[in-house]
Amino acid sequence: MTNAKKRVVIVGAGFAGLSAAKAFKGVDVQVTLIDRRNYHLFQPLLYQVATAALSPAQIAQPIRGILRKYPNCSVNLADVTGVDKARRVVITSDGDVPYDYLVIATGSTHTYFGKDSWSRFAPGLKSIEDATSIRQRILSAFERAEASDNPAEQKSFMTFIVVGGGPTGVEMAGAISELARHTLKDDFRKIDPLQTRVILAEAGNRVLNGFPEKLSHRAEKDLRKLGVEIVTGHPVADCNEDGVTMNDTVIPAKTVIWAAGVKASPAAEWLQAEKDRAGRVIVNTDMSVPGHNDIFVLGDTASLQLPDGRFVPGLAQPAMQQGRYVAKLIAHRISDTSAPGPFIYKHYGMMATIGRGAAIVDFGKFTMDGFITWVMWGVIHLLPLIGFRNRFVVMCDWLWSYFTHERGVRLITVAQSQKD
Amino acid sequence: MTNAKKRVVIVGAGFAGLSAAKAFKGVDVQVTLIDRRNYHLFQPLLYQVATAALSPAQIAQPIRGILRKYPNCSVNLADVTGVDKARRVVITSDGDVPYDYLVIATGSTHTYFGKDSWSRFAPGLKSIEDATSIRQRILSAFERAEASDNPAEQKSFMTFIVVGGGPTGVEMAGAISELARHTLKDDFRKIDPLQTRVILAEAGNRVLNGFPEKLSHRAEKDLRKLGVEIVTGHPVADCNEDGVTMNDTVIPAKTVIWAAGVKASPAAEWLQAEKDRAGRVIVNTDMSVPGHNDIFVLGDTASLQLPDGRFVPGLAQPAMQQGRYVAKLIAHRISDTSAPGPFIYKHYGMMATIGRGAAIVDFGKFTMDGFITWVMWGVIHLLPLIGFRNRFVVMCDWLWSYFTHERGVRLITVAQSQKD
């Protein structure tokens, strides 16, 4: 055993990075967690910020507060721009950070499949800023419809297209429809929010295609009950300020939300490592990067094929499992004790919520849907919210909005640059 | 009596405008409330958003939601740019809005007494965006101190200067000191937040000079107990990115907050009406503009001298009283019944809070201070928060932070334009 404390640098305070940092508690290492945000974001509920149900602070917790009682862990707020493997340093906006072991868990971002110009008209949902900006667009669309005297314009302001039928797209479409049909229904004098069109556009032939077909159909039925129109089988051909073109038809819509493509953050470029089509680093069975047993990539940034041929899904559960696994592995390496075997993924199931009272879950062996599943979804998404306060306040907000259909966070705030 | 419904246009959904709109309930008029925001802001608690104790949505309520059950009132989200008294229309970003009676209650903004270049370095606190931007500056200052290796730089990042010793300045200074000394005290590894300097700079010879001298001294004592340094008797001579110059001394400080000057919104220019030094329209005893008995100006935008020679203060209470008074006056005018006499201001007292457990109140006949006053301040500021949900959630947050010193909203979010 050597004398100087080993330096572990973790990049990214998402589910994977934060779990790793916490799992080093009591281990004789010096951990540095680097993130460009000062908070950990509970991304599964981000769509509720975008649809005015929750405030940002209810799903975001300051990293320093979470790690207050982890004295071997310090937090750097900085932008990582690269890795110098020869010098063993992480290159950041605040200078170089040397490492003995490097853990990268920088997540993913949305992609427009090469059509980057669409991002102006169809924002994606990955950050708090994305969420408040989408919230502003949705609420402003109703305001502008109310202010307009042109029926065609009113109609296009009251048409919302969500592109992408994965869990985020389904949740967004359901929540926008509820916002229009329940929360806002008595708020206007000229327009009737019940006339709002919410269109969920999926290029494949069914929504939630990661789930069994039966559950997809159940979800589609639930969505239709909420007033969502579902268009499957046609990719988006164009997207501009007037609307979306699909199947040679232009659908006029002033508000389009992008939930279609995800690509990994540029860790593969930093490491010059092999990556899959979505940009994820292809890792060994112990999450290390081939040829570099001191560098690990986790969560949405990693591509790990399981022995049964399937890939570890981009969910919070496997990310947290990987974080804890890698911390244990590094601790064993440092103390020269026998290291654990390969990472074993425990799949607990996969859920999606459609709206008030409707959710689906796939446990692999069996599936569930309906009201009880929705309550289960609520409990499972409430428990991991770090800190009693958030859990309690979010629960109050949910119960409140369940019984009243009210959404309390209907604020149109503007970015600094747009202020007068 | 005429047949066509009279049109009342109210500009501004602050305390005065909203009270007026609500007081028209059941009256046979057509009310249009115009605001450039879609929410009513409970400004007395804005400093708590700026210091990470509350979320924006906890002190802001959608105007449409508040007026949902007021069918004679419609809401326009628009920017007012002028008034055409000859044509009797309000000129807005969305076109002209005709009125029979016009009520202007557009509030006030901060002023730098001609030194507008200071606004970049010393932001003021009037809007939600101001508050989240100040929150970002305060939290980022600690981050940058932690990231720095230069002791002088660290010190200037850990020095906060609040300019202006009125209620907002006192509240801000107390809250920043509490944030540093309690909430953040174990959050960093290199810097010690207990070394934070918070300086409250007041050009006059005591803080809270609208209150009796005894209470000012009590507030100064309470502030010092919280760790705030008070500098009185010297106006700010310069303000730039390095700090503030006062009394021929430069105090290096990276974070300066402006709570010194207030000026009325430009209603006097719209109306070409006589104004006082702070830009407020000088109104008749019935709140109407001299020479225009169909135009009324209320709240912070109006200057009304009372029979005893004093002026109606710029507080929520008189603004709401004026709103209700003017609605009643207009209703009487329309129905040709005898109008009420001049506006009579009922002064209930004036409060300020200094921090955890410390507040002062001036009832005119007697004064109070200390813990009980602080509890009273809490109750008085909680009750008017519109909607049960806000009241309950804010109460939970307050109790939670009272017992734990925790502030849950420590998020550094960035404006859209700064995003990468």
Short mmCIF file of C-alpha atoms in Angstrom, two decimals, chain A:
data_model
loop_
_atom_site.label_atom_id
_atom_site.label_comp_id
_atom_site.label_asym_id
_atom_site.label_seq_id
_atom_site.Cartn_x
_atom_site.Cartn_y
_atom_site.Cartn_z
CA MET A 1 0.00 0.00 0.00
CA THR A 2 1.26 3.46 -0.87
CA ASN A 3 1.12 6.53 1.35
CA ALA A 4 -0.33 9.45 -0.63
CA LYS A 5 -4.11 9.30 -0.83
CA LYS A 6 -5.37 8.17 -4.23
CA ARG A 7 -7.31 10.80 -6.11
CA VAL A 8 -10.64 9.75 -7.61
CA VAL A 9 -12.20 12.27 -9.97
CA ILE A 10 -15.89 11.83 -10.86
CA VAL A 11 -17.33 13.90 -13.69
CA GLY A 12 -21.10 14.39 -13.52
CA ALA A 13 -23.43 14.51 -10.51
CA GLY A 14 -26.30 12.59 -12.04
CA PHE A 15 -27.58 9.30 -10.69
CA ALA A 16 -24.38 7.38 -11.52
CA GLY A 17 -21.80 9.97 -10.43
CA LEU A 18 -23.54 10.87 -7.19
CA SER A 19 -24.00 7.20 -6.22
CA ALA A 20 -20.31 6.60 -6.83
CA ALA A 21 -19.29 9.65 -4.76
CA LYS A 22 -21.47 8.55 -1.85
CA ALA A 23 -20.24 4.95 -2.04
CA PHE A 24 -16.70 6.16 -1.29
CA LYS A 25 -17.80 7.19 2.21
CA GLY A 26 -15.23 5.97 4.72
CA VAL A 27 -12.82 4.84 1.99
CA ASP A 28 -9.35 6.34 2.31
CA VAL A 29 -9.39 8.26 -0.98
CA GLN A 30 -9.72 11.87 -1.99
CA VAL A 31 -12.81 12.24 -4.18
CA THR A 32 -13.48 15.26 -6.41
CA LEU A 33 -16.91 15.48 -8.01
CA ILE A 34 -17.05 17.88 -10.96
CA ASP A 35 -20.29 19.17 -12.45
CA ARG A 36 -21.17 22.31 -14.35
CA ARG A 37 -24.36 22.68 -12.30
CA ASN A 38 -24.48 23.16 -8.56
CA TYR A 39 -27.42 20.76 -8.22
CA HIS A 40 -28.36 17.15 -8.78
CA LEU A 41 -31.42 16.93 -11.02
CA PHE A 42 -34.11 14.29 -10.60
CA GLN A 43 -34.68 14.02 -14.33
CA PRO A 44 -37.65 11.60 -14.31
CA LEU A 45 -39.86 14.44 -13.05
CA LEU A 46 -38.46 17.18 -15.29
CA TYR A 47 -41.58 17.05 -17.50
CA GLN A 48 -43.62 18.14 -14.47
CA VAL A 49 -41.57 21.36 -14.31
CA ALA A 50 -42.14 21.88 -18.04
CA THR A 51 -45.90 21.51 -17.53
CA ALA A 52 -46.19 23.83 -14.50
CA ALA A 53 -46.87 21.16 -11.89
CA LEU A 54 -43.61 21.41 -9.92
CA SER A 55 -41.03 24.12 -9.22
CA PRO A 56 -37.41 23.54 -10.26
CA ALA A 57 -36.22 23.40 -6.65
CA GLN A 58 -38.58 20.51 -5.96
CA ILE A 59 -36.63 18.21 -8.26
CA ALA A 60 -33.16 19.69 -7.84
CA GLN A 61 -30.99 19.46 -4.76
CA PRO A 62 -27.68 21.32 -4.21
CA ILE A 63 -24.78 18.86 -4.61
CA ARG A 64 -22.83 20.43 -1.76
CA GLY A 65 -25.78 19.91 0.54
CA ILE A 66 -26.08 16.23 -0.43
CA LEU A 67 -22.37 15.62 0.16
CA ARG A 68 -22.03 17.80 3.27
CA LYS A 69 -21.34 14.78 5.48
CA TYR A 70 -18.90 13.16 3.06
CA PRO A 71 -15.66 14.81 4.20
CA ASN A 72 -13.46 12.93 1.70
CA CYS A 73 -15.45 14.41 -1.19
CA SER A 74 -15.04 17.92 -2.56
CA VAL A 75 -17.21 19.47 -5.24
CA ASN A 76 -15.94 21.51 -8.20
CA LEU A 77 -18.36 23.60 -10.19
CA ALA A 78 -16.69 23.64 -13.61
CA ASP A 79 -17.12 22.75 -17.26
CA VAL A 80 -15.10 19.72 -18.35
CA THR A 81 -13.69 20.14 -21.84
CA GLY A 82 -11.43 17.10 -22.16
CA VAL A 83 -9.19 14.47 -20.62
CA ASP A 84 -5.41 14.21 -20.98
CA LYS A 85 -4.79 10.50 -20.47
CA ALA A 86 -1.00 10.85 -20.74
CA ARG A 87 -0.79 13.45 -17.96
CA ARG A 88 -3.77 11.89 -16.16
CA VAL A 89 -5.67 15.13 -15.74
CA VAL A 90 -9.21 16.26 -16.45
CA ILE A 91 -9.21 19.55 -18.35
CA THR A 92 -11.81 22.01 -17.01
CA SER A 93 -12.79 25.65 -17.35
CA ASP A 94 -11.11 26.15 -13.98
CA GLY A 95 -7.81 24.40 -14.77
CA ASP A 96 -6.54 20.82 -14.75
CA VAL A 97 -7.67 18.32 -12.13
CA PRO A 98 -5.25 15.35 -11.68
CA TYR A 99 -6.65 11.86 -11.10
CA ASP A 100 -5.48 8.37 -10.22
CA TYR A 101 -8.89 6.97 -11.08
CA LEU A 102 -11.36 8.69 -13.37
CA VAL A 103 -15.12 8.06 -13.43
CA ILE A 104 -17.12 9.70 -16.21
CA ALA A 105 -20.90 9.89 -15.93
CA THR A 106 -21.89 12.91 -17.93
CA GLY A 107 -25.23 11.63 -19.21
CA SER A 108 -26.85 12.36 -22.51
CA THR A 109 -28.40 15.19 -24.45
CA HIS A 110 -31.04 15.38 -27.18
CA THR A 111 -30.19 15.09 -30.84
CA TYR A 112 -31.99 16.21 -33.95
CA PHE A 113 -30.37 13.56 -36.16
CA GLY A 114 -28.38 16.15 -38.05
CA LYS A 115 -31.23 18.68 -38.35
CA ASP A 116 -29.84 21.04 -35.72
CA SER A 117 -31.80 23.98 -37.12
CA TRP A 118 -34.95 22.34 -35.74
CA SER A 119 -33.79 22.94 -32.18
CA ARG A 120 -35.05 26.57 -32.35
CA PHE A 121 -38.60 25.44 -33.10
CA ALA A 122 -38.68 22.16 -31.20
CA PRO A 123 -36.79 22.46 -27.89
CA GLY A 124 -35.81 19.28 -26.06
CA LEU A 125 -36.11 18.55 -22.34
CA LYS A 126 -32.87 17.80 -20.51
CA SER A 127 -32.17 20.69 -18.11
CA ILE A 128 -34.04 22.97 -15.71
CA GLU A 129 -33.58 25.79 -18.22
CA ASP A 130 -35.12 23.64 -20.96
CA ALA A 131 -38.06 22.91 -18.68
CA THR A 132 -38.79 26.52 -17.70
CA SER A 133 -38.38 27.60 -21.30
CA ILE A 134 -40.85 24.94 -22.50
CA ARG A 135 -43.23 25.97 -19.70
CA GLN A 136 -42.98 29.55 -20.94
CA ARG A 137 -43.71 28.49 -24.53
CA ILE A 138 -46.74 26.40 -23.60
CA LEU A 139 -48.32 29.05 -21.37
CA SER A 140 -47.51 31.86 -23.82
CA ALA A 141 -49.16 29.93 -26.65
CA PHE A 142 -52.50 30.07 -24.82
CA GLU A 143 -51.97 33.77 -24.08
CA ARG A 144 -51.27 34.49 -27.73
CA ALA A 145 -54.26 32.48 -28.85
CA GLU A 146 -56.44 34.56 -26.48
CA ALA A 147 -54.92 37.79 -27.84
CA SER A 148 -55.41 36.81 -31.48
CA ASP A 149 -58.49 37.57 -33.60
CA ASN A 150 -57.45 35.28 -36.46
CA PRO A 151 -59.07 31.82 -36.11
CA ALA A 152 -56.31 30.02 -38.08
CA GLU A 153 -53.64 31.63 -35.92
CA GLN A 154 -55.57 30.82 -32.75
CA LYS A 155 -55.78 27.22 -33.87
CA SER A 156 -52.05 26.94 -34.53
CA PHE A 157 -51.30 28.47 -31.10
CA MET A 158 -53.60 25.86 -29.57
CA THR A 159 -51.94 22.94 -31.35
CA PHE A 160 -49.08 21.23 -29.53
CA ILE A 161 -46.95 18.56 -31.20
CA VAL A 162 -44.72 16.30 -29.15
CA VAL A 163 -42.22 14.49 -31.36
CA GLY A 164 -41.15 11.10 -30.03
CA GLY A 165 -43.29 8.44 -28.36
CA GLY A 166 -40.86 7.31 -25.66
CA PRO A 167 -41.60 7.78 -21.94
CA THR A 168 -40.78 11.53 -22.00
CA GLY A 169 -42.95 12.16 -25.08
CA VAL A 170 -45.87 10.22 -23.60
CA GLU A 171 -45.60 12.04 -20.27
CA MET A 172 -45.34 15.47 -21.93
CA ALA A 173 -48.31 14.86 -24.25
CA GLY A 174 -50.48 13.61 -21.40
CA ALA A 175 -49.51 16.50 -19.13
CA ILE A 176 -50.11 19.22 -21.76
CA SER A 177 -53.54 17.79 -22.49
CA GLU A 178 -54.41 17.78 -18.78
CA LEU A 179 -53.12 21.32 -18.37
CA ALA A 180 -55.38 22.51 -21.21
CA ARG A 181 -58.46 20.44 -20.47
CA HIS A 182 -58.52 20.80 -16.69
CA THR A 183 -56.27 23.45 -15.20
CA LEU A 184 -56.83 26.17 -17.79
CA LYS A 185 -60.37 25.36 -18.82
CA ASP A 186 -62.02 28.41 -17.13
CA ASP A 187 -59.09 30.81 -17.44
CA PHE A 188 -59.84 32.49 -20.76
CA ARG A 189 -62.67 34.62 -22.12
CA LYS A 190 -62.19 34.32 -25.90
CA ILE A 191 -60.64 30.90 -26.52
CA ASP A 192 -61.90 27.55 -25.26
CA PRO A 193 -58.97 25.48 -23.95
CA LEU A 194 -61.04 22.32 -24.52
CA GLN A 195 -60.38 22.87 -28.25
CA THR A 196 -56.64 22.35 -27.70
CA ARG A 197 -55.04 19.70 -29.94
CA VAL A 198 -52.15 17.70 -28.53
CA ILE A 199 -50.50 15.46 -31.11
CA LEU A 200 -47.98 12.80 -30.18
CA ALA A 201 -45.89 11.92 -33.24
CA GLU A 202 -43.92 8.66 -33.24
CA ALA A 203 -41.92 7.52 -36.26
CA GLY A 204 -42.20 3.84 -35.26
CA ASN A 205 -45.44 1.93 -35.30
CA ARG A 206 -46.32 2.27 -31.61
CA VAL A 207 -45.56 4.47 -28.61
CA LEU A 208 -43.31 3.22 -25.78
CA ASN A 209 -41.69 0.63 -28.02
CA GLY A 210 -39.30 -0.41 -25.24
CA PHE A 211 -42.33 -1.94 -23.52
CA PRO A 212 -44.36 -5.05 -24.45
CA GLU A 213 -46.90 -4.40 -27.19
CA LYS A 214 -49.85 -4.91 -24.84
CA LEU A 215 -48.68 -2.05 -22.63
CA SER A 216 -48.12 0.24 -25.62
CA HIS A 217 -51.72 -0.28 -26.64
CA ARG A 218 -52.92 0.37 -23.12
CA ALA A 219 -50.89 3.59 -23.06
CA GLU A 220 -52.30 4.67 -26.41
CA LYS A 221 -55.82 4.06 -25.12
CA ASP A 222 -55.10 6.08 -21.96
CA LEU A 223 -53.58 8.89 -24.00
CA ARG A 224 -56.61 9.08 -26.27
CA LYS A 225 -58.83 9.22 -23.21
CA LEU A 226 -56.83 12.27 -22.10
CA GLY A 227 -57.50 13.87 -25.49
CA VAL A 228 -54.12 13.20 -27.12
CA GLU A 229 -54.05 12.39 -30.84
CA ILE A 230 -51.47 9.75 -31.74
CA VAL A 231 -49.76 9.66 -35.13
CA THR A 232 -47.46 6.68 -35.66
CA GLY A 233 -45.45 5.37 -38.58
CA HIS A 234 -44.27 8.69 -40.02
CA PRO A 235 -41.00 10.40 -39.20
CA VAL A 236 -40.91 14.21 -39.04
CA ALA A 237 -39.80 15.48 -42.46
CA ASP A 238 -39.56 19.15 -41.56
CA CYS A 239 -40.01 21.44 -38.61
CA ASN A 240 -40.16 25.23 -38.67
CA GLU A 241 -41.89 28.17 -37.02
CA ASP A 242 -45.22 27.33 -38.68
CA GLY A 243 -45.40 23.68 -37.68
CA VAL A 244 -44.35 20.16 -38.52
CA THR A 245 -44.39 18.24 -41.80
CA MET A 246 -45.15 14.52 -41.57
CA ASN A 247 -46.42 12.11 -44.21
CA ASP A 248 -46.40 14.99 -46.76
CA THR A 249 -48.82 16.97 -44.61
CA VAL A 250 -48.07 20.21 -42.80
CA ILE A 251 -49.64 20.42 -39.36
CA PRO A 252 -49.73 24.10 -38.31
CA ALA A 253 -48.51 24.31 -34.70
CA LYS A 254 -46.70 27.09 -32.87
CA THR A 255 -45.44 24.81 -30.11
CA VAL A 256 -43.40 21.71 -30.86
CA ILE A 257 -41.51 19.71 -28.23
CA TRP A 258 -38.70 17.37 -29.12
CA ALA A 259 -38.57 14.06 -27.27
CA ALA A 260 -37.26 11.95 -30.11
CA GLY A 261 -33.51 11.49 -30.04
CA VAL A 262 -30.91 11.04 -27.35
CA LYS A 263 -27.18 11.02 -27.79
CA ALA A 264 -24.45 10.57 -25.21
CA SER A 265 -22.30 13.45 -23.99
CA PRO A 266 -18.91 13.70 -25.74
CA ALA A 267 -16.96 11.46 -23.31
CA ALA A 268 -15.93 9.16 -26.18
CA GLU A 269 -14.25 12.12 -27.89
CA TRP A 270 -12.48 13.20 -24.68
CA LEU A 271 -11.13 9.66 -24.27
CA GLN A 272 -10.70 8.83 -27.98
CA ALA A 273 -12.58 5.65 -27.12
CA GLU A 274 -14.73 3.41 -29.26
CA LYS A 275 -18.40 4.37 -29.23
CA ASP A 276 -21.76 3.03 -30.42
CA ARG A 277 -24.17 4.77 -32.79
CA ALA A 278 -25.63 6.89 -29.99
CA GLY A 279 -22.14 8.10 -29.05
CA ARG A 280 -21.89 5.98 -25.91
CA VAL A 281 -18.49 4.63 -24.89
CA ILE A 282 -18.30 0.84 -25.29
CA VAL A 283 -17.05 -0.39 -21.90
CA ASN A 284 -15.65 -3.61 -20.46
CA THR A 285 -17.77 -5.76 -18.13
CA ASP A 286 -16.25 -3.89 -15.17
CA MET A 287 -17.30 -0.53 -16.69
CA SER A 288 -13.72 0.40 -17.53
CA VAL A 289 -12.67 1.75 -20.90
CA PRO A 290 -10.81 -0.86 -23.01
CA GLY A 291 -7.07 -0.32 -22.59
CA HIS A 292 -7.51 1.97 -19.55
CA ASN A 293 -8.22 0.16 -16.32
CA ASP A 294 -8.10 3.47 -14.39
CA ILE A 295 -10.93 5.08 -16.40
CA PHE A 296 -14.59 4.12 -16.01
CA VAL A 297 -17.67 5.32 -17.88
CA LEU A 298 -21.14 4.94 -16.35
CA GLY A 299 -24.83 5.50 -16.92
CA ASP A 300 -26.20 7.04 -20.12
CA THR A 301 -22.66 7.70 -21.35
CA ALA A 302 -21.75 3.99 -21.38
CA SER A 303 -22.77 1.14 -23.66
CA LEU A 304 -22.62 -2.22 -21.89
CA GLN A 305 -23.87 -5.41 -23.49
CA LEU A 306 -25.23 -7.99 -21.05
CA PRO A 307 -24.44 -11.72 -21.35
CA ASP A 308 -27.97 -12.28 -22.77
CA GLY A 309 -27.16 -9.92 -25.66
CA ARG A 310 -29.32 -7.03 -24.48
CA PHE A 311 -27.91 -3.66 -23.44
CA VAL A 312 -28.18 -2.01 -20.05
CA PRO A 313 -31.02 0.54 -20.43
CA GLY A 314 -30.54 4.27 -19.85
CA LEU A 315 -32.42 4.42 -16.56
CA ALA A 316 -31.71 5.71 -13.07
CA GLN A 317 -31.56 2.24 -11.48
CA PRO A 318 -28.67 0.78 -13.52
CA ALA A 319 -26.81 4.11 -13.31
CA MET A 320 -26.92 4.01 -9.51
CA GLN A 321 -25.95 0.33 -9.45
CA GLN A 322 -22.96 1.10 -11.66
CA GLY A 323 -21.90 4.01 -9.43
CA ARG A 324 -21.87 1.83 -6.33
CA TYR A 325 -20.15 -1.01 -8.20
CA VAL A 326 -17.29 1.14 -9.51
CA ALA A 327 -16.67 2.74 -6.10
CA LYS A 328 -16.37 -0.74 -4.59
CA LEU A 329 -14.07 -1.86 -7.40
CA ILE A 330 -11.74 1.12 -6.98
CA ALA A 331 -11.71 0.71 -3.18
CA HIS A 332 -10.66 -2.92 -3.62
CA ARG A 333 -7.95 -2.03 -6.12
CA ILE A 334 -6.49 0.57 -3.81
CA SER A 335 -6.45 -1.74 -0.80
CA ASP A 336 -5.07 -4.55 -2.99
CA THR A 337 -7.87 -6.90 -1.95
CA SER A 338 -9.57 -9.17 -4.46
CA ALA A 339 -11.73 -7.07 -6.72
CA PRO A 340 -15.40 -7.88 -7.38
CA GLY A 341 -16.30 -9.72 -10.60
CA PRO A 342 -18.01 -8.05 -13.56
CA PHE A 343 -20.90 -5.60 -13.06
CA ILE A 344 -24.16 -7.49 -12.69
CA TYR A 345 -27.29 -5.54 -13.58
CA LYS A 346 -30.37 -6.16 -11.46
CA HIS A 347 -33.41 -5.21 -13.52
CA TYR A 348 -36.32 -4.24 -11.27
CA GLY A 349 -38.70 -3.29 -14.04
CA MET A 350 -39.59 -0.32 -16.15
CA MET A 351 -42.41 2.18 -15.69
CA ALA A 352 -44.04 5.00 -17.56
CA THR A 353 -46.82 7.31 -16.55
CA ILE A 354 -49.42 8.61 -18.97
CA GLY A 355 -51.29 11.08 -16.80
CA ARG A 356 -53.61 11.40 -13.83
CA GLY A 357 -54.41 7.89 -12.68
CA ALA A 358 -52.76 6.10 -15.60
CA ALA A 359 -49.37 4.33 -15.71
CA ILE A 360 -47.84 1.10 -16.96
CA VAL A 361 -45.11 -1.12 -15.57
CA ASP A 362 -43.18 -4.02 -17.08
CA PHE A 363 -41.65 -6.34 -14.49
CA GLY A 364 -40.41 -8.70 -17.19
CA LYS A 365 -42.32 -11.71 -15.84
CA PHE A 366 -45.59 -9.79 -15.67
CA THR A 367 -47.03 -6.37 -16.40
CA MET A 368 -49.46 -4.00 -14.71
CA ASP A 369 -51.43 -0.89 -15.64
CA GLY A 370 -54.17 1.42 -14.36
CA PHE A 371 -54.73 3.38 -11.18
CA ILE A 372 -52.82 1.15 -8.74
CA THR A 373 -49.81 1.24 -11.07
CA TRP A 374 -50.02 5.02 -11.15
CA VAL A 375 -50.01 5.19 -7.35
CA MET A 376 -47.00 2.83 -7.38
CA TRP A 377 -45.31 5.11 -9.91
CA GLY A 378 -45.90 8.05 -7.57
CA VAL A 379 -44.40 6.27 -4.57
CA ILE A 380 -41.37 5.03 -6.51
CA HIS A 381 -40.69 8.50 -7.91
CA LEU A 382 -41.19 10.21 -4.58
CA LEU A 383 -38.93 8.02 -2.45
CA PRO A 384 -35.63 8.75 -4.16
CA LEU A 385 -36.09 12.53 -4.05
CA ILE A 386 -33.21 13.38 -1.84
CA GLY A 387 -34.06 15.14 1.42
CA PHE A 388 -37.20 14.97 3.49
CA ARG A 389 -38.27 18.48 2.59
CA ASN A 390 -38.53 17.85 -1.14
CA ARG A 391 -40.34 14.58 -0.64
CA PHE A 392 -42.88 16.18 1.65
CA VAL A 393 -43.45 19.31 -0.41
CA VAL A 394 -43.73 17.39 -3.70
CA MET A 395 -46.22 15.03 -2.08
CA CYS A 396 -48.35 17.97 -0.91
CA ASP A 397 -48.26 19.44 -4.40
CA TRP A 398 -49.29 16.17 -5.97
CA LEU A 399 -52.15 15.54 -3.61
CA TRP A 400 -53.27 19.13 -4.04
CA SER A 401 -53.24 18.98 -7.81
CA TYR A 402 -54.81 15.52 -7.83
CA PHE A 403 -57.86 16.76 -5.99
CA THR A 404 -58.13 20.21 -7.57
CA HIS A 405 -56.64 19.77 -11.07
CA GLU A 406 -54.66 22.88 -10.15
CA ARG A 407 -51.08 23.45 -11.34
CA GLY A 408 -49.43 26.06 -9.20
CA VAL A 409 -46.34 26.92 -11.20
CA ARG A 410 -47.94 28.61 -14.20
CA LEU A 411 -45.32 31.36 -14.44
CA ILE A 412 -44.11 32.86 -17.69
CA THR A 413 -40.64 34.01 -16.72
CA VAL A 414 -38.25 35.40 -19.28
CA ALA A 415 -34.55 34.90 -19.71
CA GLN A 416 -32.31 37.75 -18.61
CA SER A 417 -31.47 38.68 -22.17
CA GLN A 418 -35.10 39.28 -23.13
CA LYS A 419 -35.78 41.66 -20.28
CA ASP A 420 -36.54 45.26 -20.95
#
